[in-house]
Short mmCIF file of C-alpha atoms and ligand atoms in Angstrom, two decimals:
data_model
loop_
_atom_site.label_atom_id
_atom_site.label_comp_id
_atom_site.label_asym_id
_atom_site.label_seq_id
_atom_site.Cartn_x
_atom_site.Cartn_y
_atom_site.Cartn_z
CA UNK A 1 26.09 83.45 48.20
CA UNK A 2 25.97 83.33 44.76
CA UNK A 3 29.54 82.77 44.79
CA UNK A 4 28.94 78.94 46.15
CA UNK A 5 26.25 78.38 43.99
CA UNK A 6 28.39 79.02 40.94
CA UNK A 7 31.75 77.11 42.00
CA UNK A 8 29.06 74.07 42.79
CA UNK A 9 28.12 74.75 39.38
CA UNK A 10 32.19 74.39 38.85
CA UNK A 11 32.73 71.57 40.90
CA UNK A 12 29.83 69.42 38.86
CA UNK A 13 30.87 70.46 35.59
CA UNK A 14 33.53 67.76 35.13
CA UNK A 15 31.05 65.01 35.98
CA UNK A 16 31.72 61.87 33.29
CA UNK A 17 32.50 64.78 30.94
CA UNK A 18 36.21 62.83 30.29
CA UNK A 19 37.08 59.01 29.74
CA UNK A 20 40.25 56.66 30.41
CA UNK A 21 40.46 55.33 27.28
CA UNK A 22 43.64 53.73 26.83
CA UNK A 23 45.68 51.63 29.88
CA UNK A 24 48.97 49.93 29.41
CA UNK A 25 51.43 48.18 31.61
CA UNK A 26 55.01 46.71 32.07
CA UNK A 27 56.07 43.60 33.37
CA UNK A 28 55.96 44.16 37.35
CA UNK A 29 59.36 42.66 38.47
CA UNK A 30 62.42 42.96 41.32
CA UNK A 31 64.73 43.94 38.53
CA UNK A 32 63.66 45.44 35.09
CA UNK A 33 67.32 45.63 33.96
CA UNK A 34 66.01 48.69 32.12
CA UNK A 35 65.94 52.45 32.47
CA UNK A 36 62.67 54.06 33.88
CA UNK A 37 62.47 55.94 30.58
CA UNK A 38 62.30 52.97 28.47
CA UNK A 39 59.82 51.36 31.13
CA UNK A 40 57.37 54.67 30.99
CA UNK A 41 57.50 54.23 26.71
CA UNK A 42 56.50 50.50 26.67
CA UNK A 43 53.54 51.25 28.88
CA UNK A 44 52.56 54.61 27.42
CA UNK A 45 52.64 53.06 23.80
CA UNK A 46 51.17 50.44 24.74
CA UNK A 47 48.34 52.57 26.46
CA UNK A 48 48.33 54.66 23.42
CA UNK A 49 47.72 51.63 21.16
CA UNK A 50 45.32 50.17 23.30
CA UNK A 51 43.17 53.19 23.03
CA UNK A 52 43.25 53.15 19.19
CA UNK A 53 45.38 56.10 19.07
CA UNK A 54 48.91 57.26 17.63
CA UNK A 55 51.92 59.21 19.46
CA UNK A 56 50.42 61.90 16.89
CA UNK A 57 47.42 62.46 18.88
CA UNK A 58 49.05 63.07 22.25
CA UNK A 59 49.17 66.58 23.16
CA UNK A 60 49.21 66.14 27.22
CA UNK A 61 51.41 64.33 29.57
CA UNK A 62 50.77 64.45 33.47
CA UNK A 63 52.98 62.81 35.60
CA UNK A 64 54.05 61.66 39.63
CA UNK A 65 56.40 64.80 40.56
CA UNK A 66 59.08 61.77 41.80
CA UNK A 67 59.11 60.75 38.76
CA UNK A 68 62.46 60.36 37.29
CA UNK A 69 61.06 60.75 33.66
CA UNK A 70 60.06 63.87 32.92
CA UNK A 71 57.47 64.76 30.66
CA UNK A 72 59.46 66.06 27.87
CA UNK A 73 61.93 62.92 27.60
CA UNK A 74 58.92 60.53 27.78
CA UNK A 75 57.52 63.08 24.04
CA UNK A 76 60.82 62.65 23.07
CA UNK A 77 60.95 58.87 23.73
CA UNK A 78 57.33 57.95 22.21
CA UNK A 79 57.85 60.52 19.46
CA UNK A 80 55.25 62.72 20.13
CA UNK A 81 55.18 66.06 18.52
CA UNK A 82 52.14 67.86 19.35
CA UNK A 83 52.93 68.19 23.36
CA UNK A 84 50.99 71.62 24.11
CA UNK A 85 50.32 70.91 28.12
CA UNK A 86 52.27 68.99 31.02
CA UNK A 87 51.88 69.19 34.75
CA UNK A 88 53.54 67.48 37.69
CA UNK A 89 51.37 66.78 40.70
CA UNK A 90 52.38 64.93 43.98
CA UNK A 91 53.63 64.24 46.64
CA UNK A 92 54.67 60.43 46.13
CA UNK A 93 51.78 58.36 45.58
CA UNK A 94 48.90 60.89 46.18
CA UNK A 95 49.43 61.65 42.86
CA UNK A 96 47.96 59.45 40.42
CA UNK A 97 43.95 60.13 41.51
CA UNK A 98 45.27 64.14 41.23
CA UNK A 99 46.60 63.22 37.58
CA UNK A 100 42.84 62.26 36.95
CA UNK A 101 41.97 65.49 38.04
CA UNK A 102 45.02 67.45 35.78
CA UNK A 103 44.03 65.52 32.55
CA UNK A 104 40.16 66.29 33.20
CA UNK A 105 40.79 69.74 33.60
CA UNK A 106 43.33 69.97 30.85
CA UNK A 107 40.92 68.38 28.16
CA UNK A 108 37.61 70.29 29.35
CA UNK A 109 39.67 73.58 28.89
CA UNK A 110 41.00 73.14 25.66
CA UNK A 111 44.47 72.70 26.97
CA UNK A 112 44.73 69.35 25.86
CA UNK A 113 42.74 66.55 23.38
CA UNK A 114 44.43 63.47 24.94
CA UNK A 115 46.85 63.24 27.75
CA UNK A 116 48.68 60.38 29.07
CA UNK A 117 49.00 60.04 32.67
CA UNK A 118 52.12 57.05 33.65
CA UNK A 119 54.20 56.46 36.71
CA UNK A 120 57.62 54.45 36.18
CA UNK A 121 59.91 53.67 38.79
CA UNK A 122 62.92 50.55 39.27
CA UNK A 123 61.53 51.04 43.48
CA UNK A 124 63.35 47.72 44.01
CA UNK A 125 66.32 48.00 41.78
CA UNK A 126 67.40 51.40 41.75
CA UNK A 127 65.32 53.92 43.93
CA UNK A 128 64.28 52.23 47.11
CA UNK A 129 61.61 53.98 49.00
CA UNK A 130 61.60 52.62 52.47
CA UNK A 131 64.99 54.56 52.67
CA UNK A 132 67.20 51.54 51.72
CA UNK A 133 69.75 53.68 49.65
CA UNK A 134 73.13 53.65 50.33
CA UNK A 135 74.45 56.06 52.84
CA UNK A 136 77.60 58.07 53.11
CA UNK A 137 79.72 58.65 56.44
CA UNK A 138 78.05 62.05 57.33
CA UNK A 139 75.38 62.63 56.38
CA UNK A 140 73.53 66.55 57.26
CA UNK A 141 69.17 65.92 57.26
CA UNK A 142 66.49 68.47 57.25
CA UNK A 143 65.76 71.64 56.97
CA UNK A 144 64.40 74.42 53.76
CA UNK A 145 60.87 72.82 55.09
CA UNK A 146 61.10 69.68 55.04
CA UNK A 147 61.50 69.37 58.75
CA UNK A 148 63.39 66.08 58.45
CA UNK A 149 65.68 67.39 61.47
CA UNK A 150 63.34 66.30 64.01
CA UNK A 151 62.79 62.78 62.70
CA UNK A 152 65.25 61.11 60.92
CA UNK A 153 68.29 61.73 63.00
CA UNK A 154 66.08 59.78 66.20
CA UNK A 155 65.88 56.99 63.71
CA UNK A 156 62.40 57.34 62.31
CA UNK A 157 63.16 56.39 58.81
CA UNK A 158 60.69 54.80 56.61
CA UNK A 159 56.91 55.36 55.95
CA UNK A 160 56.60 51.68 56.90
CA UNK A 161 58.48 53.42 60.80
CA UNK A 162 55.79 55.75 60.50
CA UNK A 163 52.74 53.90 59.92
CA UNK A 164 53.89 51.76 62.42
CA UNK A 165 53.44 54.41 64.92
CA UNK A 166 49.98 55.09 63.64
CA UNK A 167 48.83 51.14 63.59
CA UNK A 168 50.02 50.92 67.58
CA UNK A 169 47.53 54.14 67.64
CA UNK A 170 45.18 52.52 66.00
CA UNK A 171 45.17 49.10 68.27
CA UNK A 172 45.54 51.36 71.66
CA UNK A 173 42.31 53.18 70.75
CA UNK A 174 40.07 50.79 68.70
CA UNK A 175 41.49 47.20 69.89
CA UNK A 176 42.34 46.37 65.97
CA UNK A 177 44.23 43.46 65.87
CA UNK A 178 47.23 41.74 63.69
CA UNK A 179 44.46 39.63 62.43
CA UNK A 180 42.42 42.42 61.21
CA UNK A 181 45.13 43.92 59.45
CA UNK A 182 45.79 40.24 57.95
CA UNK A 183 42.66 40.22 56.70
CA UNK A 184 43.43 43.07 54.26
CA UNK A 185 47.33 41.26 52.97
CA UNK A 186 45.02 38.30 52.61
CA UNK A 187 42.40 39.53 50.62
CA UNK A 188 44.98 41.11 48.22
CA UNK A 189 46.68 38.02 48.29
CA UNK A 190 44.02 36.27 47.09
CA UNK A 191 43.33 38.37 44.44
CA UNK A 192 46.70 38.35 43.19
CA UNK A 193 46.69 34.69 42.98
CA UNK A 194 43.62 34.81 40.34
CA UNK A 195 45.84 37.15 37.87
CA UNK A 196 48.53 35.91 36.48
CA UNK A 197 50.85 39.23 35.89
CA UNK A 198 50.98 39.78 39.70
CA UNK A 199 54.55 39.56 41.40
CA UNK A 200 53.35 37.34 44.16
CA UNK A 201 50.83 34.79 41.83
CA UNK A 202 50.91 31.26 42.51
CA UNK A 203 52.25 31.98 46.18
CA UNK A 204 49.10 31.93 47.92
CA UNK A 205 49.21 32.99 51.85
CA UNK A 206 47.06 31.77 55.03
CA UNK A 207 46.42 33.83 58.43
CA UNK A 208 49.19 31.40 59.70
CA UNK A 209 52.10 32.55 56.94
CA UNK A 210 51.14 36.01 57.90
CA UNK A 211 51.53 36.14 61.35
CA UNK A 212 54.65 33.93 60.87
CA UNK A 213 56.35 36.49 58.69
CA UNK A 214 59.07 38.76 60.71
CA UNK A 215 58.62 41.62 62.74
CA UNK A 216 59.80 44.50 60.46
CA UNK A 217 58.97 47.65 63.11
CA UNK A 218 56.06 46.27 65.65
CA UNK A 219 52.97 45.92 65.14
CA UNK A 220 54.06 45.73 61.34
CA UNK A 221 55.07 42.68 59.79
CA UNK A 222 56.80 41.87 56.53
CA UNK A 223 53.81 41.14 55.10
CA UNK A 224 51.78 44.22 56.43
CA UNK A 225 54.05 46.02 53.42
CA UNK A 226 53.56 46.63 50.24
CA UNK A 227 55.65 45.20 47.55
CA UNK A 228 58.88 47.05 46.05
CA UNK A 229 58.74 46.52 42.14
CA UNK A 230 60.03 47.56 38.90
CA UNK A 231 57.10 48.53 36.70
CA UNK A 232 55.34 51.25 34.68
CA UNK A 233 51.68 51.91 33.85
CA UNK A 234 50.15 54.44 32.10
CA UNK A 235 46.54 55.84 31.04
CA UNK A 236 44.87 57.95 27.96
CA UNK A 237 42.53 60.39 28.73
CA UNK A 238 40.36 62.34 26.53
CA UNK A 239 36.95 63.94 26.78
CA UNK A 240 34.15 61.23 27.17
CA UNK A 241 32.59 62.49 23.35
CA UNK A 242 35.54 61.42 21.64
CA UNK A 243 36.02 58.50 23.44
CA UNK A 244 32.98 56.91 22.23
CA UNK A 245 34.53 56.29 18.41
CA UNK A 246 37.74 54.99 20.43
CA UNK A 247 38.85 51.35 20.34
CA UNK A 248 37.26 50.35 23.70
CA UNK A 249 34.47 50.93 25.89
CA UNK A 250 35.00 54.32 27.98
CA UNK A 251 35.48 54.52 31.25
CA UNK A 252 34.22 58.25 32.65
CA UNK A 253 35.73 59.70 35.70
CA UNK A 254 33.37 60.73 37.70
CA UNK A 255 35.13 62.75 40.02
CA UNK A 256 38.22 63.47 41.16
CA UNK A 257 38.97 64.99 44.88
CA UNK A 258 41.86 65.78 47.03
CA UNK A 259 41.59 66.75 50.98
CA UNK A 260 43.89 67.70 53.88
CA UNK A 261 43.45 66.46 57.11
CA UNK A 262 41.48 68.53 59.98
CA UNK A 263 44.76 69.33 62.25
CA UNK A 264 47.05 69.54 59.14
CA UNK A 265 50.83 69.90 59.68
CA UNK A 266 53.63 71.28 57.32
CA UNK A 267 55.98 68.91 56.46
CA UNK A 268 55.54 65.33 54.78
CA UNK A 269 54.78 62.14 56.19
CA UNK A 270 56.43 62.05 59.70
CA UNK A 271 54.62 65.04 61.15
CA UNK A 272 51.58 63.09 61.49
CA UNK A 273 52.40 61.90 64.74
CA UNK A 274 51.70 65.64 65.99
CA UNK A 275 47.91 65.21 64.93
CA UNK A 276 45.73 65.91 67.24
CA UNK A 277 44.32 61.97 66.22
CA UNK A 278 47.25 60.56 64.24
CA UNK A 279 44.55 57.57 62.72
CA UNK A 280 42.79 60.50 60.74
CA UNK A 281 43.91 61.42 57.39
CA UNK A 282 43.01 63.64 54.48
CA UNK A 283 40.99 61.19 53.27
CA UNK A 284 38.18 62.08 54.95
CA UNK A 285 38.12 65.64 53.55
CA UNK A 286 38.92 64.37 49.90
CA UNK A 287 36.16 61.73 50.53
CA UNK A 288 33.57 63.91 51.37
CA UNK A 289 33.69 66.11 48.15
CA UNK A 290 34.36 63.21 46.01
CA UNK A 291 31.31 61.73 47.23
CA UNK A 292 29.39 65.65 46.94
CA UNK A 293 31.19 66.04 43.29
CA UNK A 294 30.18 62.50 42.25
CA UNK A 295 26.70 62.23 43.59
CA UNK A 296 26.84 58.81 44.61
CA UNK A 297 28.26 57.39 47.93
CA UNK A 298 30.86 55.18 49.17
CA UNK A 299 27.87 52.14 49.58
CA UNK A 300 27.21 52.42 46.13
CA UNK A 301 30.86 51.21 44.96
CA UNK A 302 30.89 47.75 43.27
CA UNK A 303 34.65 47.43 43.97
CA UNK A 304 37.72 50.05 44.83
CA UNK A 305 41.20 49.98 44.59
CA UNK A 306 42.42 51.57 47.84
CA UNK A 307 45.99 52.73 48.57
CA UNK A 308 47.71 49.68 50.08
CA UNK A 309 51.43 50.75 51.24
CA UNK A 310 50.38 49.01 54.41
CA UNK A 311 47.61 46.66 55.71
CA UNK A 312 47.15 49.43 57.75
CA UNK A 313 46.80 52.17 55.55
CA UNK A 314 44.02 50.62 53.82
CA UNK A 315 42.04 50.43 57.13
CA UNK A 316 43.00 53.92 57.99
CA UNK A 317 41.02 54.83 54.41
CA UNK A 318 38.13 52.27 54.78
CA UNK A 319 37.00 54.55 57.90
CA UNK A 320 38.05 57.73 56.34
CA UNK A 321 36.45 57.82 53.04
CA UNK A 322 33.33 56.45 54.93
CA UNK A 323 33.24 52.53 54.00
CA UNK A 324 32.89 52.26 57.90
CA UNK A 325 32.74 54.03 60.98
CA UNK A 326 35.43 55.37 62.73
CA UNK A 327 37.69 52.72 64.36
CA UNK A 328 35.83 49.74 62.28
CA UNK A 329 38.30 49.31 60.03
CA UNK A 330 39.57 46.01 61.78
CA UNK A 331 36.27 44.10 62.11
CA UNK A 332 35.18 45.70 58.45
CA UNK A 333 38.33 43.89 56.85
CA UNK A 334 38.30 41.11 59.34
CA UNK A 335 34.59 39.92 58.10
CA UNK A 336 35.63 39.30 54.92
CA UNK A 337 34.15 42.02 52.75
CA UNK A 338 37.26 43.12 51.44
CA UNK A 339 37.46 39.70 49.34
CA UNK A 340 35.77 39.03 46.00
CA UNK A 341 31.79 38.05 47.10
CA UNK A 342 32.37 40.70 49.86
CA UNK A 343 30.85 43.94 50.68
CA UNK A 344 33.63 45.93 48.93
CA UNK A 345 36.34 43.94 47.01
CA UNK A 346 39.00 45.90 46.99
CA UNK A 347 42.77 45.58 44.79
CA UNK A 348 41.37 43.56 42.67
CA UNK A 349 44.39 42.61 40.92
CA UNK A 350 46.14 42.23 44.00
CA UNK A 351 47.11 45.37 44.73
CA UNK A 352 50.68 47.29 45.97
CA UNK A 353 50.50 44.04 48.66
CA UNK A 354 50.74 41.65 45.75
CA UNK A 355 50.19 42.95 42.36
CA UNK A 356 52.83 44.92 42.34
CA UNK A 357 53.76 48.45 43.28
CA UNK A 358 53.76 51.09 40.81
CA UNK A 359 53.03 54.04 43.19
CA UNK A 360 49.30 53.79 42.85
CA UNK A 361 48.96 53.69 38.99
CA UNK A 362 48.57 50.22 39.08
CA UNK A 363 45.40 50.64 41.08
CA UNK A 364 44.13 53.27 38.69
CA UNK A 365 44.37 50.79 35.72
CA UNK A 366 43.15 47.91 37.81
CA UNK A 367 39.75 49.91 37.48
CA UNK A 368 39.68 50.67 34.15
CA UNK A 369 40.22 46.90 33.43
CA UNK A 370 37.23 46.23 35.88
CA UNK A 371 34.80 48.78 34.31
CA UNK A 372 35.42 47.42 30.96
CA UNK A 373 34.79 44.04 31.90
CA UNK A 374 38.56 42.86 30.93
CA UNK A 375 40.06 42.00 34.22
CA UNK A 376 41.62 38.62 35.35
CA UNK A 377 39.42 38.33 38.26
CA UNK A 378 36.52 40.20 37.24
CA UNK A 379 33.99 41.62 39.51
CA UNK A 380 30.76 40.76 37.67
CA UNK A 381 28.33 44.15 36.65
CA UNK A 382 30.93 46.68 38.40
CA UNK A 383 30.27 49.88 36.96
CA UNK A 384 31.22 52.41 39.95
CA UNK A 385 34.54 51.71 41.46
CA UNK A 386 36.74 54.21 43.28
CA UNK A 387 40.75 54.62 43.85
CA UNK A 388 42.66 56.17 46.43
CA UNK A 389 45.38 57.56 46.83
CA UNK A 390 48.84 57.74 49.32
CA UNK A 391 47.23 58.35 52.93
CA UNK A 392 49.88 61.10 53.36
CA UNK A 393 50.53 63.96 54.28
CA UNK A 394 47.33 64.94 52.37
CA UNK A 395 44.38 62.22 50.62
CA UNK A 396 43.26 61.97 46.91
CA UNK A 397 40.44 60.02 45.28
CA UNK A 398 38.85 59.35 42.51
CA UNK A 399 35.26 57.71 40.75
CA UNK A 400 34.86 56.25 37.74
CA UNK A 401 31.99 55.15 35.85
CA UNK A 402 31.14 52.60 33.18
CA UNK A 403 29.80 54.30 30.70
CA UNK A 404 26.45 53.89 29.74
CA UNK B 1 74.03 54.99 71.14
CA UNK B 2 76.75 54.36 68.71
CA UNK B 3 77.85 56.52 66.35
CA UNK B 4 76.11 59.52 64.58
CA UNK B 5 76.64 59.94 61.06
CA UNK B 6 72.89 61.64 60.59
CA UNK B 7 72.99 64.99 61.92
CA UNK B 8 70.20 67.23 61.88
CA UNK B 9 70.26 70.80 60.01
CA UNK B 10 70.50 73.49 62.56
CA UNK B 11 70.29 76.57 60.98
CA UNK B 12 66.71 76.46 58.86
CA UNK B 13 65.09 79.68 59.69
CA UNK B 14 62.01 77.78 61.21
CA UNK B 15 63.08 75.48 63.21
CA UNK B 16 67.04 76.65 64.37
CA UNK B 17 65.83 77.68 67.35
CA UNK B 18 64.68 74.67 68.97
CA UNK B 19 68.39 73.03 68.34
CA UNK B 20 69.75 76.24 69.58
CA UNK B 21 67.97 75.58 72.78
CA UNK B 22 68.65 71.81 72.99
CA UNK B 23 72.97 72.95 72.79
CA UNK B 24 71.80 74.72 75.82
CA UNK B 25 70.38 72.35 77.58
CA UNK B 26 66.91 73.50 77.13
CA UNK B 27 63.56 72.33 75.84
CA UNK B 28 61.23 74.77 73.96
CA UNK B 29 58.39 74.64 71.58
CA UNK B 30 57.53 77.37 68.97
CA UNK B 31 53.80 79.05 69.96
CA UNK B 32 51.13 81.45 69.37
CA UNK B 33 51.73 84.40 71.99
CA UNK B 34 48.43 86.00 70.47
CA UNK B 35 46.01 83.12 71.42
CA UNK B 36 48.45 80.63 72.56
CA UNK B 37 47.84 78.02 69.82
CA UNK B 38 51.30 75.29 69.59
CA UNK B 39 52.95 75.06 66.75
CA UNK B 40 54.91 71.86 65.79
CA UNK B 41 56.42 71.32 63.35
CA UNK B 42 57.92 74.82 64.05
CA UNK B 43 55.99 77.85 61.72
CA UNK B 44 56.36 81.48 62.18
CA UNK B 45 52.87 82.38 61.27
CA UNK B 46 49.94 81.10 63.18
CA UNK B 47 47.16 79.27 61.30
CA UNK B 48 44.39 79.42 64.25
CA UNK B 49 44.27 83.38 64.77
CA UNK B 50 45.94 84.27 61.56
CA UNK B 51 49.17 86.41 63.78
CA UNK B 52 52.71 86.40 63.24
CA UNK B 53 53.38 87.40 67.20
CA UNK B 54 55.04 83.82 67.54
CA UNK B 55 57.55 82.93 69.92
CA UNK B 56 59.64 80.05 71.47
CA UNK B 57 58.54 78.72 74.44
CA UNK B 58 60.33 77.02 77.60
CA UNK B 59 59.08 73.60 78.33
CA UNK B 60 59.47 71.83 81.46
CA UNK B 61 60.31 68.13 79.82
CA UNK B 62 57.89 66.07 81.12
CA UNK B 63 55.40 63.92 78.68
CA UNK B 64 53.29 61.24 77.94
CA UNK B 65 54.01 58.53 76.01
CA UNK B 66 51.95 58.20 73.32
CA UNK B 67 53.11 55.63 70.91
CA UNK B 68 56.05 53.65 69.76
CA UNK B 69 57.69 51.11 67.74
CA UNK B 70 60.24 48.54 67.82
CA UNK B 71 62.69 49.03 65.03
CA UNK B 72 63.46 45.05 63.82
CA UNK B 73 64.84 45.68 60.33
CA UNK B 74 67.65 48.11 60.41
CA UNK B 75 67.72 50.58 57.27
CA UNK B 76 70.31 52.99 58.35
CA UNK B 77 73.87 51.48 59.24
CA UNK B 78 74.36 53.59 62.44
CA UNK B 79 70.93 52.61 63.95
CA UNK B 80 71.60 49.37 64.76
CA UNK B 81 68.02 47.62 65.81
CA UNK B 82 66.77 46.71 67.46
CA UNK B 83 65.87 50.10 68.78
CA UNK B 84 62.72 51.60 69.99
CA UNK B 85 61.20 55.33 68.60
CA UNK B 86 58.81 56.85 71.24
CA UNK B 87 56.54 59.72 70.26
CA UNK B 88 55.81 61.81 73.64
CA UNK B 89 53.32 64.30 73.84
CA UNK B 90 54.26 67.42 75.91
CA UNK B 91 52.45 68.19 79.45
CA UNK B 92 52.04 71.68 78.38
CA UNK B 93 50.39 71.08 75.20
CA UNK B 94 48.82 68.01 73.84
CA UNK B 95 49.33 70.58 70.32
CA UNK B 96 53.22 69.54 70.29
CA UNK B 97 54.64 65.57 70.24
CA UNK B 98 58.00 65.03 70.11
CA UNK B 99 60.08 61.89 68.93
CA UNK B 100 62.69 59.94 70.94
CA UNK B 101 64.78 56.99 70.72
CA UNK B 102 65.69 54.34 73.19
CA UNK B 103 67.51 51.29 73.31
CA UNK B 104 66.30 47.76 73.03
CA UNK B 105 62.42 46.83 73.34
CA UNK B 106 62.08 48.15 76.79
CA UNK B 107 58.81 47.47 78.68
CA UNK B 108 56.57 50.14 77.40
CA UNK B 109 52.29 51.50 77.89
CA UNK B 110 50.45 54.03 76.54
CA UNK B 111 50.44 57.11 78.41
CA UNK B 112 53.34 56.48 81.35
CA UNK B 113 55.58 59.58 81.94
CA UNK B 114 58.71 60.95 80.18
CA UNK B 115 61.33 63.08 80.88
CA UNK B 116 63.72 64.25 78.55
CA UNK B 117 67.15 64.68 78.77
CA UNK B 118 69.86 65.57 75.66
CA UNK B 119 72.26 63.52 74.00
CA UNK B 120 75.46 65.47 72.04
CA UNK B 121 75.64 64.00 68.93
CA UNK B 122 79.51 63.90 68.84
CA UNK B 123 82.34 66.83 70.18
CA UNK B 124 81.40 70.20 69.43
CA UNK B 125 78.02 68.57 67.51
CA UNK B 126 74.20 69.42 67.48
CA UNK B 127 72.02 68.26 69.98
CA UNK B 128 68.91 66.37 70.42
CA UNK B 129 66.23 66.52 73.07
CA UNK B 130 65.88 62.66 73.78
CA UNK B 131 63.44 60.80 76.09
CA UNK B 132 63.12 58.04 78.95
CA UNK B 133 60.56 56.37 81.17
CA UNK B 134 60.51 58.53 84.20
CA UNK B 135 62.33 56.74 86.84
CA UNK B 136 59.62 54.56 89.17
ZN1 ZN C 501 47.25 82.20 67.37
#
């Protein structure tokens, strides 16, 4: 069909046409003592300076819909007077990879010349995402399309509990073990120990340490969980053409794709329990389209930043994005593949597990560092790096490429 | 099971029927009358056949344990740990899986038969369908 050909031309038209040219971050901590706007401002100004641009060059801002910093407030705070484009995406940790798509689209269609993408949160000191906020005497929960009324009143109240239900299923079906989950946590910790700014730097972890950590929601332990962090990350995206003249080696956005799972249910994360196969992610559909658009496959990635809200999340995504077969994520992790020198080093700054939890955005910054060759724990000759976003309820992914 | 301070919103236009039935001691699920596809969480449009002819159907109230987690780290003050969350697949249709909560850390196995019971959340409050293992 003619229409299909036209669609495919557009799908590939974005390949290598936009680039990340600046990166910035704040310190990651348990209590920043500052507002999220202050954090976002610092990360953004650093990213703009890193690119060799000025605030006057920034005419677009994209963000995560859960961010408490509004794009226009950030523009005001940094003094960007030429704002002509802004957009929100999500949900939650799914946002950063989709931000790359929004920025690429804005740059390619002339809606913006230089787009700032950011995430800022006091995820430990103010807005804890694990469902541990304050509670009033009587709360009525759910409704209006959230479907939370089917879950929260039963005591299913966090992402950790949801992924624990998925982890149990994976163990029942494929024999996945605690030690295999531990291999994911240990790889991230090892990488954090070679990354000075990582929150877990200087705190090595053995398998015994992992296994001895307390159960939070069986079968998941404390060290199956990511950190809760205060911090912000920001990056600047512009056209690949303009990127050639800027301060740092450009990192091209090779392809971006999101995806919804085959058995897709309405609502946020809890309805995953009704999926025919609750260990299947939209990452499978995102990945199929990502690799098609990128013209390269998982076997060609030199490294990856895999969204690690929990260890089981990484195992499920390794399967979904085709780095290993269905049910083989556990043995793949246990083989050492995820460590530096392995088949697919992941989360090379420590990831959410051990670097800090900036809701997927620190993964984007880390990917750029690696492809510039300026990472603390540098993967030699890294040319292709994929990043994933949060695995529920839908998936998102991006392939970055070092400019030739 | 302690105080009930976390109440389901029961007036949602897509989900109210579930809680209305529960208040009468009935377990229901939403399904497409044209193609039979079960819809959970409930919607009034069937994505399988494209029809709008959907309705609440009575369930037998029996199912199989699909997965579970014992919550050891307490999050909400009125849900003291440990408790165990169960996901039960309805015997009528594998397309619907519902939540339940058991006290403590019971001995459980995949596929074990489960049966529904109804938990009123306080005097005149909403009612939650809950699940427990079928007595041997
Ligand atoms: Zn139908």
